[in-house]
CSV table of C-alpha atoms in Angstrom, one decimal:
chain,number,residue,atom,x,y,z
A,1,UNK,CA,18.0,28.3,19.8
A,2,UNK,CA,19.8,31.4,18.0
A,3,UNK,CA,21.5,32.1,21.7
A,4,UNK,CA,23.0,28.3,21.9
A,5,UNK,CA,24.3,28.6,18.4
A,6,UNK,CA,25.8,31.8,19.5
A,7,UNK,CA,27.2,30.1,22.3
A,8,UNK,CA,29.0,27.4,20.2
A,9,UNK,CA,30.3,30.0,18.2
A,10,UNK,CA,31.7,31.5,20.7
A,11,UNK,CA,33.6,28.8,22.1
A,12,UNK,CA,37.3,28.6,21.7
A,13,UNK,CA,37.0,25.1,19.9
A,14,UNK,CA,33.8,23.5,18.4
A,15,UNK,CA,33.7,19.1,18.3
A,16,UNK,CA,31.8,18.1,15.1
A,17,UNK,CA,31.4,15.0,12.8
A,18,UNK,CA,31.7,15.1,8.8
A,19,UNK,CA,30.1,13.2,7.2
A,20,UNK,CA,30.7,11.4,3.4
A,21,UNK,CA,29.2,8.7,1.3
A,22,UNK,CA,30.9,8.9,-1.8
A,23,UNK,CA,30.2,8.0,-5.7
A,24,UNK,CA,31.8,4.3,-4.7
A,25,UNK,CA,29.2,3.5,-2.2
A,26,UNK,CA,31.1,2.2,0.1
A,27,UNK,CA,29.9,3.2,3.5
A,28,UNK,CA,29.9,6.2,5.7
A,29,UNK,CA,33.2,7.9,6.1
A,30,UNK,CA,32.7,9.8,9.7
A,31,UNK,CA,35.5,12.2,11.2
A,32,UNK,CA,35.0,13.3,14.6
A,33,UNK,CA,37.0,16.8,14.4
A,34,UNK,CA,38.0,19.5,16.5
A,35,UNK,CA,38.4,22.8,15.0
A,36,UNK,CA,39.1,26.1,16.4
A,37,UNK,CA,38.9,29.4,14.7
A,38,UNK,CA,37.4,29.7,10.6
A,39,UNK,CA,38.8,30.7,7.3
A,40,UNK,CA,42.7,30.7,7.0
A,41,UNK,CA,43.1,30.8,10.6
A,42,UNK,CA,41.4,27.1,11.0
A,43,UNK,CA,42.9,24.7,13.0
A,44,UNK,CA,41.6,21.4,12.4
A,45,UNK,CA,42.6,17.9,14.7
A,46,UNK,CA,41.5,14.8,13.9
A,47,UNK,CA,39.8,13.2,17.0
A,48,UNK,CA,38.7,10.0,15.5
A,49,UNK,CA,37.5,8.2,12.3
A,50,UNK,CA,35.8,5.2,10.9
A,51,UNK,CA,34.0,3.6,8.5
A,52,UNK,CA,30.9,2.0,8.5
A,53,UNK,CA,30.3,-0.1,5.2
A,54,UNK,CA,27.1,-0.4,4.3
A,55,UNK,CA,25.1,-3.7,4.3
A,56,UNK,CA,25.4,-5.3,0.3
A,57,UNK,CA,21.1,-5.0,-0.2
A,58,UNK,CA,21.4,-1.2,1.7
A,59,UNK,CA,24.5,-0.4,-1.5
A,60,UNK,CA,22.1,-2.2,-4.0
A,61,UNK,CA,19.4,0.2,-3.0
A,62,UNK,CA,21.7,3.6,-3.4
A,63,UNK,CA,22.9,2.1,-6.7
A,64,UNK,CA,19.2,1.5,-8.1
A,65,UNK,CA,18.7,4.9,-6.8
A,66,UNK,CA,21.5,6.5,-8.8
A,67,UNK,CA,20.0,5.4,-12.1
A,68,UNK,CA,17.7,6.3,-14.2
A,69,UNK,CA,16.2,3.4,-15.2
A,70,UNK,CA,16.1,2.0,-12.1
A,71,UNK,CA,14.9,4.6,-9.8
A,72,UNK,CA,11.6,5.7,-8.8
A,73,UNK,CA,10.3,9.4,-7.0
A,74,UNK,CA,8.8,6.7,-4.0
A,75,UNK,CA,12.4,5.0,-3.8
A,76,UNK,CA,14.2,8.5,-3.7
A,77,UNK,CA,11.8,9.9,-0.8
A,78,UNK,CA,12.4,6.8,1.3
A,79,UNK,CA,15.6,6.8,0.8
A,80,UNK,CA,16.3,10.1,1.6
A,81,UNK,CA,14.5,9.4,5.1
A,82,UNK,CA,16.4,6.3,5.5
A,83,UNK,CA,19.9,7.6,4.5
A,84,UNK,CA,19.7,10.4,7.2
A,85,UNK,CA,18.6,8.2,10.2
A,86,UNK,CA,21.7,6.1,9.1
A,87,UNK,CA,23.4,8.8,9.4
A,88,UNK,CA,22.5,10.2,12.4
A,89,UNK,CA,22.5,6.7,13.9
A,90,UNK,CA,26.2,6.3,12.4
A,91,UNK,CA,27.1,9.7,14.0
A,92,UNK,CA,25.9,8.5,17.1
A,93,UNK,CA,27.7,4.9,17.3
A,94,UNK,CA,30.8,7.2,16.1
A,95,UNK,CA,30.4,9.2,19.0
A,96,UNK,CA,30.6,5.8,21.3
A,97,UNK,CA,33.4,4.1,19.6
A,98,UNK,CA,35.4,7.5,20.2
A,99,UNK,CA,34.7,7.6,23.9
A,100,UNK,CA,32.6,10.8,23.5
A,101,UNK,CA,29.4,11.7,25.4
A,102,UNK,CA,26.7,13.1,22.5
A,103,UNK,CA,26.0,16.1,24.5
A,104,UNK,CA,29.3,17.7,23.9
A,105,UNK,CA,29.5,17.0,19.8
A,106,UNK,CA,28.4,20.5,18.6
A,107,UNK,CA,27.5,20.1,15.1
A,108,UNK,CA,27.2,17.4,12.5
A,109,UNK,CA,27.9,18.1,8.5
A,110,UNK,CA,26.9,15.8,6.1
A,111,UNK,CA,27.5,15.7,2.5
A,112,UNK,CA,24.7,13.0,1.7
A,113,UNK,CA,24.5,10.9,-1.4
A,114,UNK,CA,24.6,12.3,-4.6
A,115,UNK,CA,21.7,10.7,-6.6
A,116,UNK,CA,21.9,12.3,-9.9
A,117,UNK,CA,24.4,15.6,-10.6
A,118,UNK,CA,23.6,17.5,-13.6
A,119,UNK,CA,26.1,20.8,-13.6
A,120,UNK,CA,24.6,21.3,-17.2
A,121,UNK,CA,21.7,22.5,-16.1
A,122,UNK,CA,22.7,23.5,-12.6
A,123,UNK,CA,21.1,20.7,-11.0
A,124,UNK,CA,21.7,18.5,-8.4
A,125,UNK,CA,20.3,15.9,-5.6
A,126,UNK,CA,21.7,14.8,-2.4
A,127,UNK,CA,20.0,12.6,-0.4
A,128,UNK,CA,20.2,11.8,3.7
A,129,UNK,CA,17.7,14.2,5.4
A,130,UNK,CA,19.8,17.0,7.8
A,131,UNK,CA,16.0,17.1,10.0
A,132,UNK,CA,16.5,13.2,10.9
A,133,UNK,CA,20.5,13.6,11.5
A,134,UNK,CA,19.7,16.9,13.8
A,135,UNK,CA,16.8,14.9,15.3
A,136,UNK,CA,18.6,11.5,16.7
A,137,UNK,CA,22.0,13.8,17.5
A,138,UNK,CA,20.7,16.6,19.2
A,139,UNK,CA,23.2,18.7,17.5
A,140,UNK,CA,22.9,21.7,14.4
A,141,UNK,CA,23.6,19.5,11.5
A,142,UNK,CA,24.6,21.5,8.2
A,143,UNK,CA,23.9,19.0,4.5
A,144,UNK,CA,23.2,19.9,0.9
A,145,UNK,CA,26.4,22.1,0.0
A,146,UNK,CA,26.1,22.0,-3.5
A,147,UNK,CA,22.9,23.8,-4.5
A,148,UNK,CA,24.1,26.8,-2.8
A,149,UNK,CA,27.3,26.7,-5.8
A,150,UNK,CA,25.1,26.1,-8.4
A,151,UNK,CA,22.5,28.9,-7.4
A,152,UNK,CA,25.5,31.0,-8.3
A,153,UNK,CA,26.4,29.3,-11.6
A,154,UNK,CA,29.0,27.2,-10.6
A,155,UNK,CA,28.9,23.5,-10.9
A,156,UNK,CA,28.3,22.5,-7.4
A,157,UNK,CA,32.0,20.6,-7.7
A,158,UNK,CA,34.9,19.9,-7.0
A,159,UNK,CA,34.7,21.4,-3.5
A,160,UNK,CA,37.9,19.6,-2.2
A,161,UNK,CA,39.6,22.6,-3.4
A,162,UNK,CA,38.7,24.7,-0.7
A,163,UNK,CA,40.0,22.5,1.8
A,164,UNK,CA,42.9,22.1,0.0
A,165,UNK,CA,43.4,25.6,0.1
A,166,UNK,CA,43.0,26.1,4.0
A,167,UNK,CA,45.1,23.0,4.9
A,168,UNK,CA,47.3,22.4,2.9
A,169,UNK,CA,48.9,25.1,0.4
A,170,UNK,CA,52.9,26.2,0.6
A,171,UNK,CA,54.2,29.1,0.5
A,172,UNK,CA,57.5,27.8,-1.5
A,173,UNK,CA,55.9,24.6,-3.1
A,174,UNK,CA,53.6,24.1,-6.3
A,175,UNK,CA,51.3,21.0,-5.1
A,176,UNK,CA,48.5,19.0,-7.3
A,177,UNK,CA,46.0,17.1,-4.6
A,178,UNK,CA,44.5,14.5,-6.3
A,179,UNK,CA,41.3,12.1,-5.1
A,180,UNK,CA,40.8,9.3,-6.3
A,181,UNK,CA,37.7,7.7,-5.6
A,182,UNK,CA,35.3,6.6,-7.9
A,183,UNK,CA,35.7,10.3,-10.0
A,184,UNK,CA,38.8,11.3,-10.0
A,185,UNK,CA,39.6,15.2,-9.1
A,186,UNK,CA,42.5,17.5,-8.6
A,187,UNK,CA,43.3,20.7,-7.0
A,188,UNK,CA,46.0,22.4,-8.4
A,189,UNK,CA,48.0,25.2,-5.5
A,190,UNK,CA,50.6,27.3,-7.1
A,191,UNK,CA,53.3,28.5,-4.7
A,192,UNK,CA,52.1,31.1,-2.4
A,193,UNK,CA,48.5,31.1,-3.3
A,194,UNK,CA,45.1,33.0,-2.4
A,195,UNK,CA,41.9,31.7,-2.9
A,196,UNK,CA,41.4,32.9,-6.5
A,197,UNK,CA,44.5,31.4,-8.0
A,198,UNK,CA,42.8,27.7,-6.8
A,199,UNK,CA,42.2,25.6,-9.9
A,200,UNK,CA,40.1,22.1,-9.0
A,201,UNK,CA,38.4,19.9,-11.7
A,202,UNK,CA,37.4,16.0,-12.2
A,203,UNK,CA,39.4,14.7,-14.5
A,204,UNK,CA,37.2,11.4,-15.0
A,205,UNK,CA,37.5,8.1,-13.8
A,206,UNK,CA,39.0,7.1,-11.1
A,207,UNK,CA,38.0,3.8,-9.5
A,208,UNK,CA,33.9,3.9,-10.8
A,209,UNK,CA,35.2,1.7,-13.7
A,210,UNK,CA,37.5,-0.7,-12.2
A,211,UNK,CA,34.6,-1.6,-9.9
A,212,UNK,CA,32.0,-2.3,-12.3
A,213,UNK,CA,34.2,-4.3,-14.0
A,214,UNK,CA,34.7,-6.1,-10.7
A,215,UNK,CA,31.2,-6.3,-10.1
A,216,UNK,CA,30.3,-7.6,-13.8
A,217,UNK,CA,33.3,-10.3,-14.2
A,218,UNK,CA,32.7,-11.8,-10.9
A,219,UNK,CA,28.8,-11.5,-10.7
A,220,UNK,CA,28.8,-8.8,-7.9
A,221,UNK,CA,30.8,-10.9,-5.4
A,222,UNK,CA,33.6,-9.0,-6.1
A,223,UNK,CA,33.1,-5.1,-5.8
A,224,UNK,CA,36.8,-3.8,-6.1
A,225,UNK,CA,40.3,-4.8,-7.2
A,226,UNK,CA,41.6,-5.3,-4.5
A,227,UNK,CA,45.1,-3.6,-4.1
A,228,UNK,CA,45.1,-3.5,-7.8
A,229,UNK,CA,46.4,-7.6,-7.7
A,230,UNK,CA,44.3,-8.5,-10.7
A,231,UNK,CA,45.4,-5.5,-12.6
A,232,UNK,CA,49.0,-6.2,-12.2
A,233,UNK,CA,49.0,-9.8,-13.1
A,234,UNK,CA,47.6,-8.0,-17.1
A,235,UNK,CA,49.3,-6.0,-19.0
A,236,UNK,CA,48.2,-2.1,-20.6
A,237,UNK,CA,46.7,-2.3,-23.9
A,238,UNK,CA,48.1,1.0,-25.6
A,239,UNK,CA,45.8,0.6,-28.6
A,240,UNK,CA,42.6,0.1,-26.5
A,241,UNK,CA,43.3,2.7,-24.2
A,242,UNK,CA,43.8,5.2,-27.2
A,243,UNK,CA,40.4,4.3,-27.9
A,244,UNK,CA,39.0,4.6,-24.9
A,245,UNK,CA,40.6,8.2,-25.3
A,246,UNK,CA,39.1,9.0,-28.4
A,247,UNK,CA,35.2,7.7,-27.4
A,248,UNK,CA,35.5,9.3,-23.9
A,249,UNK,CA,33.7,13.4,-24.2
A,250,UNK,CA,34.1,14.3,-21.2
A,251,UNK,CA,38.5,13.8,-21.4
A,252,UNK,CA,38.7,17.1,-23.9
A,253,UNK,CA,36.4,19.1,-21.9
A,254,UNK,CA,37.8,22.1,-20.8
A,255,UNK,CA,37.3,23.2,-16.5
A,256,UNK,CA,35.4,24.1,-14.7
A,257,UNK,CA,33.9,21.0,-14.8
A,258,UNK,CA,32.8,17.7,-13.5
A,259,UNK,CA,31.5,14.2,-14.0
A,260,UNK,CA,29.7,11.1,-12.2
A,261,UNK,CA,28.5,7.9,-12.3
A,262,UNK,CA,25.7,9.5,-14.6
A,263,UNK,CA,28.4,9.5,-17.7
A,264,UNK,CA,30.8,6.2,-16.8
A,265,UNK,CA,28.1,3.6,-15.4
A,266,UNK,CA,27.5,0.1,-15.7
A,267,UNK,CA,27.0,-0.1,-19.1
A,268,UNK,CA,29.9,2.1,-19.8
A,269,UNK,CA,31.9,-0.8,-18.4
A,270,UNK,CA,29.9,-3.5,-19.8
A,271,UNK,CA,31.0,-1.9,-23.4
A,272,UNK,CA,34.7,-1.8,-22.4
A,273,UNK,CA,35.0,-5.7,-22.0
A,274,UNK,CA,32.9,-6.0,-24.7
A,275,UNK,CA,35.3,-4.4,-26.8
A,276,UNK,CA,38.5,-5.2,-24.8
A,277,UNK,CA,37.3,-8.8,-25.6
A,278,UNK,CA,37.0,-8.2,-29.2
A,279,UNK,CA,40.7,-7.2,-29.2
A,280,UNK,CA,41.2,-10.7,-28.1
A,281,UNK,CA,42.6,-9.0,-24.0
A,282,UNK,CA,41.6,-11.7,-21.2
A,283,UNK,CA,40.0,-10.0,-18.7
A,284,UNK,CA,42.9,-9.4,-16.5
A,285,UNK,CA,44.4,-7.2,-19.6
A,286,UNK,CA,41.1,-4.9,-19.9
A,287,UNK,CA,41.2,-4.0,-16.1
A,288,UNK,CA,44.8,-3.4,-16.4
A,289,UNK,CA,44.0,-0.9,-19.4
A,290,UNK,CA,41.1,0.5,-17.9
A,291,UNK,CA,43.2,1.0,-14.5
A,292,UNK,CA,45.6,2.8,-16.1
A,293,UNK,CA,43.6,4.7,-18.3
A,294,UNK,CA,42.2,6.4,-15.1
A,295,UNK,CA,46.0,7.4,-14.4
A,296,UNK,CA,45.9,8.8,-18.3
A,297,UNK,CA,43.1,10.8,-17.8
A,298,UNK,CA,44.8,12.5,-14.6
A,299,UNK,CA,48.5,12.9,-16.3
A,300,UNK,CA,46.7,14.3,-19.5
A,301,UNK,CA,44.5,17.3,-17.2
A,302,UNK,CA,47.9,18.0,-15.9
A,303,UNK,CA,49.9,18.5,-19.2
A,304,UNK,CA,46.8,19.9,-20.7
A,305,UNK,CA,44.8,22.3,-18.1
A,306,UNK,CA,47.4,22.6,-14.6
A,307,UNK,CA,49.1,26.0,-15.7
A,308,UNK,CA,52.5,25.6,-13.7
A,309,UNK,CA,54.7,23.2,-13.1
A,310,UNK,CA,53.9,21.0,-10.2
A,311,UNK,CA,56.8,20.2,-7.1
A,312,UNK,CA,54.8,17.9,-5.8
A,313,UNK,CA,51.3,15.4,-6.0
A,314,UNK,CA,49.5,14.2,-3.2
A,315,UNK,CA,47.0,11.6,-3.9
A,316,UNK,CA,44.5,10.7,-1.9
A,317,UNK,CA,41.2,8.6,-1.5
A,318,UNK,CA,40.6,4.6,-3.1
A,319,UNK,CA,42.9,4.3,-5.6
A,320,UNK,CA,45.9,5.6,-3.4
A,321,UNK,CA,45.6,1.9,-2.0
A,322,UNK,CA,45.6,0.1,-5.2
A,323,UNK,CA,49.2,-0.3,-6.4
A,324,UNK,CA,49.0,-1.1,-9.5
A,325,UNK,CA,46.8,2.6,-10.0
A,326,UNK,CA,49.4,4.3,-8.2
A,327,UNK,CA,52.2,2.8,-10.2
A,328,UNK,CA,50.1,4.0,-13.4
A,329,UNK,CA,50.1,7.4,-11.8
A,330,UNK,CA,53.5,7.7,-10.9
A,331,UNK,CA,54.6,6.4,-14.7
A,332,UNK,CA,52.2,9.1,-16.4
A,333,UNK,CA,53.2,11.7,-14.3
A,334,UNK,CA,57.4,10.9,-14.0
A,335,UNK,CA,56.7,11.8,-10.2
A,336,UNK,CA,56.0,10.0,-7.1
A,337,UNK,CA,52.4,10.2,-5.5
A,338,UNK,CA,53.1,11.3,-2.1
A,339,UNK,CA,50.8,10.4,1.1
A,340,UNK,CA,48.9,13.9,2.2
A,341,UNK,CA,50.1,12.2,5.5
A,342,UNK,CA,52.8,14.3,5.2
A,343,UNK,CA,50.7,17.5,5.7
A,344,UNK,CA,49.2,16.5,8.6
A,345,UNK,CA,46.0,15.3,6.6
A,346,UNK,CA,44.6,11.8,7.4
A,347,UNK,CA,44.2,11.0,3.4
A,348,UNK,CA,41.1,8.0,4.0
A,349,UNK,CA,39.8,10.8,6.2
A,350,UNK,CA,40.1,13.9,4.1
A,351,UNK,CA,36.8,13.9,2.4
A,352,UNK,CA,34.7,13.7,5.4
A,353,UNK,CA,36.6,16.4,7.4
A,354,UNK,CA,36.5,18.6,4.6
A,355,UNK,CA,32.7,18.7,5.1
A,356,UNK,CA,33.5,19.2,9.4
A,357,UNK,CA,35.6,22.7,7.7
A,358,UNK,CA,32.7,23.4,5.4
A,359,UNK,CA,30.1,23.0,8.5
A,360,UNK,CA,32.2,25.5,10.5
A,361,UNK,CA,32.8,28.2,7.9
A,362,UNK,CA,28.7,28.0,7.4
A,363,UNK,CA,27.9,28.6,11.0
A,364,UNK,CA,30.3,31.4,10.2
A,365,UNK,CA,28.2,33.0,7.4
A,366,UNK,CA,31.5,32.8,5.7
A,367,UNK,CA,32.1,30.9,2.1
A,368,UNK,CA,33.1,27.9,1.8
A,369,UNK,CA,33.4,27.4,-1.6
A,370,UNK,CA,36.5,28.6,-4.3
A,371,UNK,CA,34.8,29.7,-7.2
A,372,UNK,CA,37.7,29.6,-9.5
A,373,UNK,CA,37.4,26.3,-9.0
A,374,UNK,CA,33.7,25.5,-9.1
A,375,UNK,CA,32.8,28.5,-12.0
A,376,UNK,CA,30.3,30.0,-9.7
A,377,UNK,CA,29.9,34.0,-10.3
A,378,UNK,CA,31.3,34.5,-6.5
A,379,UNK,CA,31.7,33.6,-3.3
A,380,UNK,CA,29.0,31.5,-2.1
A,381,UNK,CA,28.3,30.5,1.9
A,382,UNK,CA,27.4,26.7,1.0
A,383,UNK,CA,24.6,24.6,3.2
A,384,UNK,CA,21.2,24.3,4.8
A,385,UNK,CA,20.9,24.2,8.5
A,386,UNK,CA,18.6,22.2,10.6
A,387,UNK,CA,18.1,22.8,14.1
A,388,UNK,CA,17.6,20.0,16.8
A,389,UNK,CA,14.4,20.6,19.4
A,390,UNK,CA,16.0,20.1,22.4
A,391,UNK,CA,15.8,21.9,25.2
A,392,UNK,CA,12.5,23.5,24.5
């Protein structure tokens, strides 16, 4: 088995498939990639990508599982079984719709679900078993990045900043990536940087609260905004967003750091249009305040924590398709928010071929993490590696 991994390592380009399911529970995000070489001589092409949403009772599950209160150890096990023959599965029908045969995808890396992230304690759980994804793909399969960060003291998070740093830094240019998906998390690139001068943090909310808002207005038939339409038809609160400012701990916090679903959930929402209502806002008004204070929260890690002067941001993720979020983000930050198009970067894509780069640099034994980024004590080769029993 060691000789065929050789073998693929020794080939002058390597097909694989990252994985994502992110903290909006949306589906599986799955980039078939080519890459050839590793570390800044990486060359990454895009091959194809889709997404496959996940059935409303399979979401329901995952989001029972993400909470406390509603989650049992018997739930977690199963559904770390079941989430990694979805996978696998998933990587497979990928594989199909992309004209591929199977036999020539050389690894899979999967990110998993996050379940519960607790960076205070250097702690985390993704679920989606690497053994059942190896198993139904026949192919290496690298998962569970984070642990490997934390080991090291680091928060396990953001690790977009890594990727950013391979694909998509200038020489001449200060960029700020931002992702928007249900956290919200930037890397900040000064011109010309190395690895060490990356700065990446979640800021806080991104799209986690406009959802639940979605979800608790409308029953759960609704489970976004779409294109921010509702949103725009409200106007921004200025005194209700204040307060959101002053009642939110994790705004002030100073990086390294990060955030989930663990801090704004359900609730946290449900106490927003309590209070938005007490104000006497409609509900169009709260989501149009809590939209933009997502856009606040981003604009006010910039001002407070980016330590240069930005040329440009690139937003990326969710919210780069709601309008009315991106208007908020252009108004905080007095520049436009440019398409990571424009870098060669699919931007609905970039999250699960950052996981295809962080695969390859594993199989490397080279790190795949940026430490000034995450706080971890050094550089730290991130993943676990199961192998597929094939050709036994």
């Amino acid at each position: 088995m060691l000789e065929k991994l050789q073998e693929m390592l020794a080939k002058p380009s390597r097909l694989c498939a990252g994985v994502m399911s992110g903290t909006s529970l949306d589906g599986l995000d799955i980039a078939i990639c080519r890459i050839h070489g590793s570390g800044t001589r990486t060359r990454m092409e895009l091959v194809h990508f889709e997404t496959q949403d996940y059935a409303k009772k399979d979401r329901q599950r995952l989001l029972r599982a993400c909470a406390p209160d509603t989650s049992d150890v018997a739930q977690i096990c199963a559904l770390n079984k079941w989430l990694g023959v979805h996978i696998g599965n998933g990587v497979v029908k990928a594989m199909e719709n992309a004209k591929l045969p199977l036999c020539e995808l050389d690894f899979v890396a999967s990110h998993g679900q996050t379940v519960y992230h607790m960076p205070e304690i250097g702690a985390t759980l993704q679920i989606g078993e690497g053994a059942d994804i190896a198993a139904l793909t026949g192919a290496f399969t690298v998962s569970d990045f984070r642990v490997a960060d934390m080991a090291y003291g680091g928060q396990g998070a953001p690790l977009a900043s890594f990727f950013d740093y391979l694909m998509c830094r200038s020489e001449e240019k200060a960029r700020v990536l931002i992702n928007t998906g249900g956290i919200a998390n930037l890397t900040a690139l000064p011109a010309g940087a190395n690895i060490d001068d990356v700065m990446a943090f979640d800021t806080g909310p991104a799209n986690v609260l406009i959802d639940n808002l979605m979800k608790l207005r409308t029953n759960g038939a609704l489970a976004c905004d779409r294109d921010g339409a509702l949103a725009a038809s409200g106007r921004v609160c200025e005194a209700f967003l204040q307060t959101m400012a002053q009642e939110d701990p994790f705004l002030p916090a100073a990086p390294p750091k990060t955030t989930g679903r663990e801090l704004y959930t359900c609730d946290y929402a449900k106490r927003l249009l309590l209070r938005g209502e007490s104000m006497g806002l409609g509900f169009e008004d709260i989501l149009a305040t809590v939209t933009d204070y997502s856009a606040y929260c981003v604009a006010y890690a910039v001002e407070r924590f980016v330590p240069f002067a930005a040329d440009e941001f690139y937003q990326t993720g969710g919210g780069y398709h709601n309008l009315f979020f991106r208007q908020c983000m252009e108004k905080r930050l007095k520049k436009p928010m440019l398409s990571i198009s424009a870098l060669g970067v699919d931007g609905d894509a970039k999250e699960a071929c950052f996981f295809a780069i962080f695969g390859n640099e594993f199989l490397h034994g080279q790190f795949n993490n940026a430490k000034s980024a995450t706080g971890a004590r050094r550089n730290v080769v991130m993943g676990k590696l199961s192998l597929p029993s094939v050709g036994l």
